[in-house]
Amino acid sequence: MNKAITPDLPVAIIGAGPVGLAAAAHLIVRGIEPLILERGTSVGATLLEWAHVRVFSPWSFNIDKAARSLLEKAGWSAPDAAGLPTGGELVGDYLSPLAALPSVAPHLRLGAEVTAITREGLDKISSTGRERAAFIVRYLDRDGSVHQARARAVIDASGTWTRPNPIGVDGLPVKGEPQAAGYIAYGIPDVLHAERETYAGKRVLVVGGGHSAINAALALLSLQEAAPGTKVFWALRRNRIDRLLGGGLNDQLPERGALGLAAKKAIDEGRLEMLAPFSVEQVEQKEAYLRVAARLDGEPHALDVDRIIVATGFRPDLSFLGELRVSLDPVVEAPPALAPLIDPNFHSCGTVPPHGIAELVHPEPGFTIVGSKSYGRAPTFLMATGYEQVRSVVAELAGDAKAAREVQLVLPETGVCSADYPTGAGADSARSGCCGGPASETVDACCVADAAAKTAGLGGCGCGSASRSAEKQTVQSKALETTE
Ligand SMILES: Cc1cc2nc3c(=O)[nH]c(=O)nc-3n(C[C@H](O)[C@H](O)[C@H](O)COP(=O)(O)OP(=O)(O)OC[C@H]3O[C@@H](n4cnc5c(N)ncnc54)[C@H](O)[C@@H]3O)c2cc1C
């Protein structure tokens, strides 16, 4: 068999999330065949896991251009550009119709979990003829049978959702965490609807200080109104409670400001107990509850709860990339040129400048990681940025080096999160996004500390913070300390 790459080979895409499907759309528009391998039983499988959560960026930023052109040719009408969809609506109103198009559907394999990628006849250490060798993508189908596909290039858009961070502040599961898995949810369970019975009237510990934790804590407080026996403990691993509730932070990030107000009210009424800084050391499963051994502000602390929600971020699954020459930043686990732009040690929020193949390249020719996985452990990924990534990556694969190096995404001065936000019920959760609601002069919602980081030569942000006053930069640096 000819082991070399030939033009008839497809480009393999791992994952049919918004970015993987956008990559497929760009390939189709350029006349290149995609092969989309998706482990779930539906496209947008991870979005369906948080189907109940409303995103903070409007439809206009959530639809890829190539995908839109394919859909509109087939008579599809885009949802209201200013509307904020839920994860479920993103799948139902956009990704599913896209996947069903006759130009896309034949190239999609659902229930196909990629387990390994290599170059045909060459292990990682073999260099001779490497860039001419086809890729071999090994995957399991729903029955557990092993399959292999040959590909001319591979775009890894598999996201990070399958690898949630554990409870431990050191990045490891705490003692007893695996054994107590039946009582622990990672991510954002639907406590108000699908999983209401599991949480109503229960003692629930939420661990984490980011947007997922904010969502979970707010939803539990809503549940408490209907089921007053629900007790909510909210643990921040590194932050201090005064910073969460304090004016400085609230001035910076409206969603946390809203949360601060809701949390303060709940604390005053005895409905919410904040624990910070709080590091869990052990989880012990008792009869039908969990005993948590922890340190609260450095002192030993014991707590009995019925459930734990862990919302401490995600990390990329690198397990199937072992035979490829992948270059990742040792801190962020993102491609080295991208990492300094998104390192959460310097950039607490917001987007990075639009970027493409130049920042995403690996030593393995023809292989790229895109989408949320390209951000490694950094939590600030936006779909719009991913769409620009795959436009550029596909242009490069098509031999259009000029288009690959152009920046075609223009982020608005006010940030991606500049939608007209709803008021009234649901407004808080709609705001609880990366940029924290509409950016304004006084509310530097995007890019907290990004300007300071930029000054330090660590890249800037695409949310329109090109010029910041020295005073603002000082406040931003303070807010950065509060990011968990
Ligand atoms: C609660 C929440 C709210 C968010 N809100 C916004 C927002 O408002 N605006 C915004 O721009 N972004 C938002 N994001 C961030 C980001 O845009 C989403 O996480 C988005 O889903 C990332 O798209 P993706 O295609 O990179 O990854 P995913 O959507 O995670 O898709 C990856 C796909 O790969 C599949 N997969 C994984 N491993 C394998 C494998 N080994 N083999 C085959 N398939 C595999 C998965 O099943 C999945 O379908 C939000 C994220 C979360 C969690």
Coordinates of C-alpha atoms and ligand atoms in Angstrom, one line a residue:
M1 CA 0.0 0.0 0.0
N2 CA 1.2 3.5 -0.7
K3 CA 2.0 5.0 2.7
A4 CA 2.4 8.5 1.4
I5 CA -0.2 11.3 1.8
T6 CA -2.3 11.5 -1.4
P7 CA -4.8 14.3 -2.2
D8 CA -7.7 11.9 -2.0
L9 CA -7.1 11.2 1.7
P10 CA -9.5 13.1 4.1
V11 CA -8.5 15.5 6.8
A12 CA -9.4 13.8 10.1
I13 CA -11.1 16.0 12.7
I14 CA -11.4 14.8 16.3
G15 CA -14.5 16.0 17.9
A16 CA -17.8 17.4 16.5
G17 CA -18.1 20.3 18.9
P18 CA -18.6 23.8 17.5
V19 CA -15.0 24.1 16.5
G20 CA -14.6 20.6 15.0
L21 CA -17.7 21.1 12.9
A22 CA -16.6 24.6 11.9
A23 CA -13.3 23.0 10.7
A24 CA -15.3 20.5 8.6
A25 CA -17.3 23.4 7.1
H26 CA -14.2 25.2 6.1
L27 CA -12.7 22.0 4.5
I28 CA -15.9 21.4 2.6
V29 CA -16.1 25.0 1.3
R30 CA -12.5 24.5 0.1
G31 CA -13.3 21.2 -1.6
I32 CA -11.3 19.0 0.9
E33 CA -13.0 15.9 2.4
P34 CA -13.3 15.9 6.2
L35 CA -13.6 12.8 8.3
I36 CA -15.2 13.8 11.6
L37 CA -14.8 11.4 14.5
E38 CA -17.0 12.1 17.5
R39 CA -17.0 9.9 20.6
G40 CA -20.5 11.0 21.7
T41 CA -23.8 9.8 20.3
S42 CA -24.6 13.4 19.1
V43 CA -22.7 16.3 17.7
G44 CA -22.0 18.9 20.4
A45 CA -21.9 16.1 23.0
T46 CA -20.2 18.2 25.6
L47 CA -22.5 21.2 25.1
L48 CA -25.4 18.8 25.8
E49 CA -23.8 18.1 29.2
W50 CA -24.4 21.8 30.1
A51 CA -27.5 22.1 27.9
H52 CA -29.3 24.1 30.6
V53 CA -26.6 26.8 30.9
R54 CA -27.1 30.0 28.9
V55 CA -23.9 31.3 27.3
F56 CA -22.8 34.9 27.5
S57 CA -21.8 35.5 23.9
P58 CA -24.6 36.2 21.4
W59 CA -25.5 34.1 18.4
S60 CA -23.7 36.5 16.1
F61 CA -20.4 35.3 17.6
N62 CA -21.3 31.7 18.0
I63 CA -21.8 30.8 14.3
D64 CA -18.9 30.1 12.1
K65 CA -18.9 31.9 8.7
A66 CA -18.3 28.8 6.6
A67 CA -20.9 26.8 8.5
R68 CA -23.3 29.7 8.1
S69 CA -22.8 29.8 4.3
L70 CA -23.4 26.0 4.0
L71 CA -26.5 26.2 6.2
E72 CA -28.0 29.3 4.5
K73 CA -27.6 27.7 1.1
A74 CA -29.7 24.9 2.4
G75 CA -32.5 27.3 3.5
W76 CA -31.6 27.6 7.2
S77 CA -32.3 30.8 9.0
A78 CA -30.0 31.9 11.8
P79 CA -31.4 32.6 15.2
D80 CA -31.7 36.2 16.4
A81 CA -28.1 37.6 16.2
A82 CA -28.4 39.2 19.7
G83 CA -29.9 36.3 21.4
L84 CA -27.9 34.3 24.0
P85 CA -28.5 30.6 23.5
T86 CA -28.2 27.8 26.0
G87 CA -25.8 24.9 25.4
G88 CA -28.8 22.9 24.3
E89 CA -30.0 25.5 21.8
L90 CA -26.5 25.8 20.3
V91 CA -26.8 22.1 19.5
G92 CA -30.5 22.0 18.5
D93 CA -30.6 25.3 16.4
Y94 CA -27.1 25.3 14.9
L95 CA -24.8 22.2 15.3
S96 CA -27.4 19.5 14.6
P97 CA -28.7 21.2 11.4
L98 CA -25.1 21.7 10.3
A99 CA -24.3 18.0 10.9
A100 CA -27.4 16.9 9.0
L101 CA -26.5 18.8 5.8
P102 CA -25.9 16.3 2.9
S103 CA -22.4 17.9 2.5
V104 CA -21.5 17.1 6.1
A105 CA -23.4 14.0 7.2
P106 CA -21.6 11.4 5.1
H107 CA -18.3 12.5 6.7
L108 CA -19.4 12.2 10.3
R109 CA -18.9 9.1 12.5
L110 CA -20.7 9.3 15.8
G111 CA -19.7 7.0 18.7
A112 CA -16.1 7.0 17.4
E113 CA -13.6 7.6 20.2
V114 CA -10.1 8.3 19.0
T115 CA -7.6 6.4 21.1
A116 CA -4.3 6.9 19.2
I117 CA -2.8 8.8 16.3
T118 CA 0.5 8.1 14.5
R119 CA 2.2 8.3 11.1
E120 CA 1.9 5.3 8.9
G121 CA 4.8 3.0 9.5
L122 CA 6.6 5.5 11.7
D123 CA 6.8 5.8 15.4
K124 CA 7.6 9.2 17.1
I125 CA 11.3 8.8 16.8
S126 CA 11.5 8.0 13.1
S127 CA 12.2 11.1 11.0
T128 CA 12.8 9.9 7.5
G129 CA 9.9 10.6 5.2
R130 CA 7.8 11.8 8.1
E131 CA 6.0 14.7 6.5
R132 CA 5.1 12.5 3.5
A133 CA 3.6 9.7 5.6
A134 CA -0.1 9.5 6.0
F135 CA -1.6 9.8 9.5
I136 CA -3.2 6.8 11.0
V137 CA -6.1 7.6 13.4
R138 CA -7.2 4.7 15.6
Y139 CA -10.7 4.8 17.1
L140 CA -13.2 2.6 18.9
D141 CA -16.8 2.4 17.8
R142 CA -19.8 2.0 20.1
D143 CA -19.3 -1.8 20.3
G144 CA -15.7 -1.4 21.3
S145 CA -14.4 -2.6 17.9
V146 CA -11.1 -1.0 16.8
H147 CA -10.9 0.9 13.5
Q148 CA -8.2 2.8 11.7
A149 CA -8.5 5.6 9.3
R150 CA -5.9 7.1 7.0
A151 CA -5.7 10.9 6.8
R152 CA -3.6 13.5 5.1
A153 CA -3.8 15.8 8.2
V154 CA -5.3 15.8 11.6
I155 CA -7.2 18.6 13.4
D156 CA -7.7 17.8 17.1
A157 CA -10.8 19.6 18.3
S158 CA -11.6 17.3 21.1
G159 CA -12.1 20.0 23.8
T160 CA -11.2 19.5 27.5
W161 CA -14.6 18.5 29.0
T162 CA -13.6 14.9 29.4
R163 CA -10.8 15.8 31.8
P164 CA -12.1 17.8 34.7
N165 CA -9.6 18.9 37.3
P166 CA -9.9 17.0 40.6
I167 CA -10.6 18.6 44.0
G168 CA -7.0 18.8 45.2
V169 CA -5.3 22.2 45.2
D170 CA -2.2 20.3 44.1
G171 CA -3.9 19.1 40.9
L172 CA -4.4 15.5 42.2
P173 CA -7.6 13.8 43.5
V174 CA -7.7 14.0 47.3
K175 CA -7.8 10.8 49.4
G176 CA -11.2 9.1 49.0
E177 CA -12.2 11.2 46.0
P178 CA -12.3 8.3 43.5
Q179 CA -14.3 6.1 45.9
A180 CA -16.8 8.9 46.5
A181 CA -17.4 9.5 42.8
G182 CA -21.1 8.6 43.1
Y183 CA -21.6 11.7 45.2
I184 CA -19.4 14.1 43.3
A185 CA -20.4 16.0 40.1
Y186 CA -17.7 17.6 37.9
G187 CA -18.9 20.6 35.9
I188 CA -22.3 22.2 36.1
P189 CA -25.1 19.7 37.0
D190 CA -28.6 20.8 36.2
V191 CA -29.7 21.2 39.8
L192 CA -32.9 23.1 39.0
H193 CA -34.4 20.6 36.5
A194 CA -32.9 17.2 35.5
E195 CA -31.0 16.7 38.8
R196 CA -33.3 18.6 41.1
E197 CA -34.2 15.5 43.2
T198 CA -30.5 14.8 43.8
Y199 CA -29.8 18.3 45.2
A200 CA -33.1 19.6 46.7
G201 CA -33.0 19.7 50.5
K202 CA -29.4 18.5 50.5
R203 CA -26.1 19.8 51.9
V204 CA -24.0 20.7 48.9
L205 CA -20.4 21.8 48.7
V206 CA -19.4 23.7 45.6
V207 CA -15.6 23.9 45.0
G208 CA -14.1 26.5 42.7
G209 CA -14.1 30.2 42.0
G210 CA -14.7 30.4 38.2
H211 CA -17.8 30.8 36.1
S212 CA -18.9 27.2 36.4
A213 CA -18.8 27.5 40.2
I214 CA -20.7 30.8 40.0
N215 CA -23.4 29.2 37.9
A216 CA -23.6 26.2 40.2
A217 CA -23.8 28.3 43.4
L218 CA -26.4 30.6 41.9
A219 CA -28.6 27.7 40.7
L220 CA -28.4 26.1 44.2
L221 CA -29.5 29.3 45.8
S222 CA -32.5 29.4 43.4
L223 CA -33.2 25.8 44.3
Q224 CA -33.1 26.7 47.9
E225 CA -36.1 29.1 47.4
A226 CA -38.2 26.1 46.5
A227 CA -36.5 23.6 48.8
P228 CA -35.5 25.6 51.9
G229 CA -33.7 22.6 53.4
T230 CA -31.0 22.9 50.7
K231 CA -27.8 24.1 52.4
V232 CA -25.0 25.5 50.2
F233 CA -21.3 25.6 51.1
W234 CA -19.1 27.4 48.6
A235 CA -15.4 26.8 48.9
L236 CA -12.8 28.9 47.1
R237 CA -9.5 27.0 47.0
R238 CA -7.2 30.0 46.9
N239 CA -9.3 33.2 47.1
R240 CA -10.3 35.0 50.2
I241 CA -13.9 35.6 50.9
D242 CA -13.5 39.4 51.4
R243 CA -12.1 39.6 47.9
L244 CA -15.0 37.8 46.5
L245 CA -17.5 40.0 48.3
G246 CA -15.4 43.2 48.3
G247 CA -16.1 46.3 46.3
G248 CA -12.9 46.1 44.2
L249 CA -13.7 42.9 42.6
N250 CA -17.4 43.7 42.1
D251 CA -16.3 46.9 40.4
Q252 CA -14.3 44.8 37.9
L253 CA -16.5 41.8 37.0
P254 CA -20.2 42.4 37.0
E255 CA -21.1 38.7 37.1
R256 CA -19.1 38.2 40.3
G257 CA -20.5 41.5 41.5
A258 CA -24.0 40.1 41.0
L259 CA -22.9 36.9 42.7
G260 CA -21.3 38.9 45.5
L261 CA -24.6 40.6 46.2
A262 CA -26.6 37.3 46.0
A263 CA -24.0 35.5 48.1
K264 CA -23.9 38.3 50.8
K265 CA -27.7 38.2 51.1
A266 CA -27.7 34.5 51.4
I267 CA -24.9 34.6 54.0
D268 CA -26.8 37.2 56.0
E269 CA -29.9 35.0 55.9
G270 CA -27.9 31.9 56.9
R271 CA -28.5 30.2 53.5
L272 CA -24.9 30.1 52.2
E273 CA -21.7 29.5 53.9
M274 CA -18.5 30.7 52.2
L275 CA -15.3 28.8 52.9
A276 CA -12.1 30.5 51.8
P277 CA -9.3 29.8 51.4
F278 CA -10.4 26.1 51.6
S279 CA -8.3 23.1 50.6
V280 CA -9.9 19.7 50.8
E281 CA -7.6 17.0 52.1
Q282 CA -9.8 13.9 52.2
V283 CA -13.3 12.8 51.3
E284 CA -14.7 9.9 53.3
Q285 CA -17.9 8.2 52.3
K286 CA -20.2 7.5 55.3
E287 CA -23.5 5.7 55.1
A288 CA -25.3 8.2 52.8
Y289 CA -23.2 11.3 53.0
L290 CA -19.6 12.5 52.8
R291 CA -17.3 13.7 55.5
V292 CA -14.9 16.3 54.2
A293 CA -11.6 16.9 55.9
A294 CA -10.1 20.2 54.9
R295 CA -8.0 23.2 55.9
L296 CA -10.0 26.4 56.2
D297 CA -7.6 29.4 56.3
G298 CA -4.8 27.0 57.2
E299 CA -6.7 25.4 60.2
P300 CA -8.2 21.8 60.2
H301 CA -11.9 21.9 59.3
A302 CA -14.4 19.0 59.1
L303 CA -17.7 19.3 57.1
D304 CA -20.5 16.8 56.4
V305 CA -22.2 17.1 53.1
D306 CA -24.5 15.1 50.8
R307 CA -23.0 16.1 47.5
I308 CA -20.0 17.9 46.1
I309 CA -19.9 19.9 42.9
V310 CA -16.3 20.3 41.6
A311 CA -16.0 23.2 39.2
T312 CA -12.2 23.7 39.2
G313 CA -11.6 23.8 35.5
F314 CA -10.4 21.3 32.9
R315 CA -7.2 20.0 31.3
P316 CA -6.5 18.6 27.9
D317 CA -6.4 14.8 27.2
L318 CA -3.0 14.2 25.7
S319 CA -3.2 10.4 26.0
F320 CA -3.8 9.7 22.3
L321 CA -1.0 12.1 21.1
G322 CA 1.9 10.0 22.4
E323 CA 3.3 9.1 18.9
L324 CA 3.0 12.6 17.5
R325 CA 5.6 15.3 17.9
V326 CA 3.5 17.8 19.9
S327 CA 5.0 20.9 21.4
L328 CA 3.2 22.3 24.4
D329 CA 4.0 25.0 26.9
P330 CA 5.0 23.3 30.2
V331 CA 2.7 25.6 32.3
V332 CA -0.5 26.1 30.2
E333 CA -0.3 23.0 28.0
A334 CA -1.0 25.1 25.0
P335 CA 1.1 25.5 21.9
P336 CA 4.2 27.6 22.9
A337 CA 3.4 30.7 20.8
L338 CA -0.2 30.8 22.1
A339 CA 0.5 30.1 25.8
P340 CA 1.9 33.5 26.8
L341 CA -1.3 35.2 25.4
I342 CA -3.6 33.1 27.6
D343 CA -1.6 32.1 30.7
P344 CA -4.0 32.6 33.6
N345 CA -1.1 33.6 35.8
F346 CA -1.2 36.9 33.7
H347 CA -4.6 37.0 32.0
S348 CA -7.5 36.4 34.3
C349 CA -10.3 36.9 31.7
G350 CA -11.2 37.9 28.3
T351 CA -10.1 36.9 24.8
V352 CA -6.7 36.9 23.1
P353 CA -6.0 38.5 19.8
P354 CA -7.4 36.4 17.0
H355 CA -4.8 33.9 15.9
G356 CA -4.2 31.0 13.6
I357 CA -1.8 28.6 12.1
A358 CA 1.3 30.6 13.1
E359 CA 0.5 30.2 16.8
L360 CA -1.0 26.7 16.5
V361 CA 1.8 24.9 14.7
H362 CA 3.5 21.8 16.1
P363 CA 6.7 20.0 15.1
E364 CA 4.4 17.3 13.6
P365 CA 3.7 18.6 10.1
G366 CA 0.0 18.5 9.3
F367 CA -1.2 18.2 12.9
T368 CA -2.9 21.0 14.9
I369 CA -4.8 21.3 18.1
V370 CA -7.7 23.8 17.9
G371 CA -10.7 24.9 19.9
S372 CA -10.8 24.8 23.7
K373 CA -8.1 22.1 23.8
S374 CA -5.7 24.5 22.1
Y375 CA -5.9 26.6 25.3
G376 CA -4.7 23.7 27.4
R377 CA -5.5 24.5 31.1
A378 CA -6.3 28.1 30.4
P379 CA -10.1 28.8 31.0
T380 CA -10.8 31.7 28.7
F381 CA -11.6 30.1 25.3
L382 CA -14.3 31.6 23.1
M383 CA -16.0 29.9 20.1
A384 CA -15.3 32.9 17.9
T385 CA -11.6 32.6 18.4
G386 CA -11.8 28.9 17.6
Y387 CA -13.6 29.6 14.3
E388 CA -10.8 32.0 13.3
Q389 CA -8.3 29.3 14.3
V390 CA -9.8 26.7 12.0
R391 CA -10.3 29.1 9.1
S392 CA -6.6 29.8 9.2
V393 CA -5.6 26.1 9.7
V394 CA -7.8 24.9 6.8
A395 CA -6.4 27.8 4.6
E396 CA -2.9 26.5 5.3
L397 CA -3.9 22.9 4.5
A398 CA -5.4 24.1 1.2
G399 CA -2.1 25.8 0.3
D400 CA -3.5 29.3 0.8
A401 CA -0.7 30.6 2.9
K402 CA -1.8 34.2 2.5
A403 CA -5.3 33.6 3.9
A404 CA -3.8 31.4 6.6
R405 CA -1.8 34.3 7.9
E406 CA -4.5 37.0 7.6
V407 CA -6.6 37.9 10.6
Q408 CA -10.2 37.9 9.5
L409 CA -11.9 37.9 12.9
V410 CA -12.7 41.4 14.2
L411 CA -13.7 41.4 17.8
P412 CA -15.7 44.5 18.8
E413 CA -14.2 47.2 20.9
T414 CA -16.5 46.3 23.7
G415 CA -15.7 42.6 23.6
V416 CA -17.5 39.5 22.5
C417 CA -19.8 39.8 25.5
S418 CA -21.3 43.1 24.4
A419 CA -24.7 41.8 23.8
D420 CA -27.8 43.5 25.0
Y421 CA -28.2 41.6 28.2
P422 CA -31.7 40.6 29.4
T423 CA -33.1 42.1 32.5
G424 CA -35.2 40.5 35.2
A425 CA -35.3 36.8 35.8
G426 CA -32.3 35.0 34.4
A427 CA -30.3 38.1 33.9
D428 CA -27.6 37.2 36.4
S429 CA -27.0 33.8 34.9
A430 CA -26.9 35.3 31.4
R431 CA -24.2 37.7 32.6
S432 CA -22.1 35.0 34.3
G433 CA -19.7 34.6 31.4
C434 CA -16.1 35.2 30.7
C435 CA -16.3 38.9 30.0
G436 CA -18.9 39.3 32.7
G437 CA -21.5 41.2 30.8
P438 CA -21.3 44.4 28.8
A439 CA -18.0 46.0 29.0
S440 CA -18.0 49.7 29.7
E441 CA -15.6 52.5 30.6
T442 CA -16.1 52.0 34.3
V443 CA -16.5 48.3 34.2
D444 CA -13.5 46.8 32.7
A445 CA -15.2 43.5 32.2
C446 CA -12.8 42.0 29.7
C447 CA -9.2 41.5 30.1
V448 CA -8.8 42.1 33.8
A449 CA -5.0 42.5 34.2
D450 CA -4.5 41.8 30.5
A451 CA -3.3 45.4 30.0
A452 CA -0.8 45.0 32.7
A453 CA 0.4 41.7 31.3
K454 CA 0.7 43.3 27.9
T455 CA 2.8 46.0 29.4
A456 CA 5.0 43.2 30.7
G457 CA 5.3 41.9 27.1
L458 CA 3.0 39.0 27.6
G459 CA 0.5 39.8 24.8
G460 CA -2.7 41.7 24.9
C461 CA -6.3 41.0 24.5
G462 CA -8.9 41.3 21.8
C463 CA -11.5 43.0 23.9
G464 CA -10.6 46.6 23.1
S465 CA -8.3 47.4 25.9
A466 CA -5.6 48.8 23.8
S467 CA -5.2 51.8 26.0
R468 CA -5.6 51.7 29.7
S469 CA -4.9 54.2 32.3
A470 CA -2.2 53.5 34.9
E471 CA -4.9 53.7 37.6
K472 CA -7.0 51.0 35.9
Q473 CA -4.0 48.8 35.5
T474 CA -3.4 48.9 39.2
V475 CA -7.0 47.9 39.9
Q476 CA -6.7 45.1 37.3
S477 CA -3.7 43.7 39.0
K478 CA -5.5 43.6 42.3
A479 CA -8.4 41.8 40.6
L480 CA -6.0 39.3 39.1
E481 CA -5.1 38.0 42.5
T482 CA -8.7 37.0 43.0
T483 CA -8.8 34.7 40.1
E484 CA -8.8 31.1 41.2
Ligands
LIG1 C1 -20.6 26.3 30.7 C2 -19.8 26.9 29.6 C3 -20.2 28.1 29.0 C4 -19.5 28.6 27.9 N1 -19.9 29.8 27.4 C5 -19.3 30.2 26.3 C6 -19.7 31.4 25.6 O1 -20.7 32.1 26.1 N2 -19.1 31.9 24.5 C7 -18.0 31.2 24.0 O2 -17.5 31.6 23.0 N3 -17.5 30.1 24.6 C8 -18.1 29.6 25.8 N4 -17.6 28.5 26.4 C9 -16.3 28.0 26.0 C10 -16.3 27.1 24.7 O3 -16.6 27.9 23.6 C11 -17.1 25.9 24.7 O4 -16.5 25.0 25.7 C12 -17.1 25.1 23.4 O5 -17.9 24.0 23.6 C13 -15.7 24.7 23.0 O6 -15.8 24.1 21.7 P1 -14.8 22.9 21.2 O7 -15.4 22.5 19.9 O8 -13.4 23.4 21.3 O9 -14.9 21.7 22.3 P2 -16.2 20.9 22.7 O10 -17.4 21.6 22.5 O11 -15.9 20.3 24.0 O12 -16.2 19.7 21.6 C14 -15.3 18.6 21.7 C15 -15.9 17.4 21.1 O13 -14.9 16.4 21.0 C16 -15.4 15.1 21.4 N5 -14.3 14.3 21.9 C17 -13.6 14.4 23.0 N6 -12.6 13.5 23.0 C18 -12.8 12.7 21.9 C19 -12.1 11.6 21.4 N7 -11.1 11.0 22.0 N8 -12.5 11.1 20.2 C20 -13.5 11.6 19.5 N9 -14.2 12.7 20.0 C21 -13.8 13.2 21.2 C22 -16.4 15.5 22.5 O14 -17.4 14.5 22.8 C23 -17.0 16.8 22.0 O15 -18.2 16.6 21.2 C24 -18.3 27.9 27.5 C25 -17.9 26.7 28.1 C26 -18.7 26.2 29.1 C27 -18.2 24.9 29.7

